[in-house]
Coordinates of N, CA and C in Angstrom, one line a residue:
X206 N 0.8 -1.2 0.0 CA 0.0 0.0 0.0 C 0.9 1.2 0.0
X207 N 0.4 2.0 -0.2 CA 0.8 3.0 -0.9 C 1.1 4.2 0.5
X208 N 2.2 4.8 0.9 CA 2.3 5.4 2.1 C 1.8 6.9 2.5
X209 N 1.1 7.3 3.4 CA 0.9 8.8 2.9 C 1.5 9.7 2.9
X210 N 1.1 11.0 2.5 CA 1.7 11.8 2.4 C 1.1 12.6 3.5
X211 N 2.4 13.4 4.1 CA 2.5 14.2 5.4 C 2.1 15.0 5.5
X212 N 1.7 15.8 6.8 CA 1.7 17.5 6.4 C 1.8 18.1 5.7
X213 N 1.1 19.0 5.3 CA 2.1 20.2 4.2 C 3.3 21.1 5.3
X214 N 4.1 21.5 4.6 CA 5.5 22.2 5.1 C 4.9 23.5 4.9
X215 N 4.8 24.6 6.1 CA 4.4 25.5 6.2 C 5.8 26.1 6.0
X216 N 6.9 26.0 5.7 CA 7.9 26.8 5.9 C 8.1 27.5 6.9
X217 N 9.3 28.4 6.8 CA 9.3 29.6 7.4 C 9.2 30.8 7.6
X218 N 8.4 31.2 6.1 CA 8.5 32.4 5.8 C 6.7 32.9 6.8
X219 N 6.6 34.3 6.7 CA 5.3 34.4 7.0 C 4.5 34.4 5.8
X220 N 3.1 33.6 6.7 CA 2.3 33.2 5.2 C 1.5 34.1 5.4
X221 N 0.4 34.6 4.1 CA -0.9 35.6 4.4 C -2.0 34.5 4.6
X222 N -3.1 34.9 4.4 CA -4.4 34.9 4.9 C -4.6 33.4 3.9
X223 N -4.8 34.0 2.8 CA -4.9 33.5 1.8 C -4.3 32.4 1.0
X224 N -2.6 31.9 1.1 CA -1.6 31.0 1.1 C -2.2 30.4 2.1
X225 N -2.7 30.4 3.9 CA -2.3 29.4 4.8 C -3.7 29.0 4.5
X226 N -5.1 29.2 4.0 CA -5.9 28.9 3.5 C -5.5 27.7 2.8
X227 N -4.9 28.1 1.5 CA -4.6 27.0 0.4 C -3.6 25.9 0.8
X228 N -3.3 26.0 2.0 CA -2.2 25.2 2.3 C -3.1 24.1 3.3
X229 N -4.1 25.0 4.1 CA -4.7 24.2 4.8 C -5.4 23.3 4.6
X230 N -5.9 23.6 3.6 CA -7.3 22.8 2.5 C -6.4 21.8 2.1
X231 N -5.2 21.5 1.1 CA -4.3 20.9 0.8 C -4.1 19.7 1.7
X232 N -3.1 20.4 3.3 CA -3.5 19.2 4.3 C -4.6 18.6 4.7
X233 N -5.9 19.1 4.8 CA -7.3 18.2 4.8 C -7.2 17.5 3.6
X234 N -7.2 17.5 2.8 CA -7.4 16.9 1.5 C -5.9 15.9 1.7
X235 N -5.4 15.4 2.4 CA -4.2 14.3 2.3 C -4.7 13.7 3.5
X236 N -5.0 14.3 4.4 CA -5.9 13.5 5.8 C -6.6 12.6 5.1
X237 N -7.7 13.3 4.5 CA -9.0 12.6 4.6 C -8.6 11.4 3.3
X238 N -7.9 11.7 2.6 CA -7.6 10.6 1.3 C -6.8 9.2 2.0
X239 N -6.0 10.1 3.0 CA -5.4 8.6 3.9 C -6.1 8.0 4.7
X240 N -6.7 8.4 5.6 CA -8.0 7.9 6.0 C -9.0 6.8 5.3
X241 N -9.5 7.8 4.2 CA -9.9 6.6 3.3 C -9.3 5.7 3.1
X242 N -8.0 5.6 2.9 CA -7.6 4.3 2.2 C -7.5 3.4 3.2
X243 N -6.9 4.4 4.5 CA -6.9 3.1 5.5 C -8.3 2.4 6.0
X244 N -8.9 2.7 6.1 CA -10.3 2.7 6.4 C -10.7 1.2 5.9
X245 N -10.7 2.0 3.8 CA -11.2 0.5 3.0 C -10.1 -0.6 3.1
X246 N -8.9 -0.5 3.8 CA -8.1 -1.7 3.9 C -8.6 -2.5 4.9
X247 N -9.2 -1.9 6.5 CA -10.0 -2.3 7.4 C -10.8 -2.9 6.8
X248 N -11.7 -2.7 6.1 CA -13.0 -3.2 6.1 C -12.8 -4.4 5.3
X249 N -11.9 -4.0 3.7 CA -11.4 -5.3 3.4 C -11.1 -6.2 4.1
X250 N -10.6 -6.5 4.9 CA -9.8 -7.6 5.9 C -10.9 -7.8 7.0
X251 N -11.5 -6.7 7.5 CA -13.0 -7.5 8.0 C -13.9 -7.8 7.6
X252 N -13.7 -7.8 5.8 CA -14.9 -8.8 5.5 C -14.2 -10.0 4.9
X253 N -13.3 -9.9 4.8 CA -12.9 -11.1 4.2 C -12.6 -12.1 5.0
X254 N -12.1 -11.5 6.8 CA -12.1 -12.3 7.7 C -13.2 -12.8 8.0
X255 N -14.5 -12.1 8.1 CA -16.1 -12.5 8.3 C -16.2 -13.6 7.0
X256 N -15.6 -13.7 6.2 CA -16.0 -14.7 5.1 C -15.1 -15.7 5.4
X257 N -14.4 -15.7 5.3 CA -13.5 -17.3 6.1 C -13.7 -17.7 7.3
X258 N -14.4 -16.9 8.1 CA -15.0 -17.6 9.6 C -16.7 -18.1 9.5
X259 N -17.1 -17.8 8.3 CA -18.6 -18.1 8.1 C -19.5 -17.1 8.6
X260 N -18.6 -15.9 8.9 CA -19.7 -15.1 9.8 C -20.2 -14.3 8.3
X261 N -21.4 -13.7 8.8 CA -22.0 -12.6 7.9 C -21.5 -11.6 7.5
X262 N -21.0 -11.2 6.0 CA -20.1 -9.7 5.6 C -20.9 -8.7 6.0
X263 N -20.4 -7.7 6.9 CA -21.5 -6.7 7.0 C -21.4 -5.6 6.2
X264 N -22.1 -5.0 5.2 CA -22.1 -3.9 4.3 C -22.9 -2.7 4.9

C-alpha cells in the first residue's frame, strides 16, 4: 500500500491569509484521502475475515 503523504511544510517564511488557507485545505485533502484508504483496507480484511469464519459480511 501505498504510504501517505505528510503534512504540508508551512515553511518559514510568514504566510498571508490567503496562502495558509490553500495550504490548509491541501492538508485536509491528504488526511482525509489517507483515511480513506486506511479505512477501505479495514473493512477489506474484516470482511474477508467474516467470510473465512462463516460469519455474515457486513455492508
Amino acid at each position: 500500500m501505498e504510504r501517505c503523504v505528510g503534512p504540508v511544510d508551512l515553511g518559514s517564511d510568514a504566510l498571508t491569509q490567503a496562502r495558509l488557507e490553500q495550504l490548509w485545505m491541501k492538508d485536509r485533502e491528504r488526511l482525509l484521502s489517507c483515511a480513506r484508504r486506511h479505512l477501505a483496507l479495514r473493512d477489506f480484511y474484516a470482511d474477508r475475515d467474516a467470510g473465512l469464519t462463516g460469519k455474515a459480511v457486513r455492508k
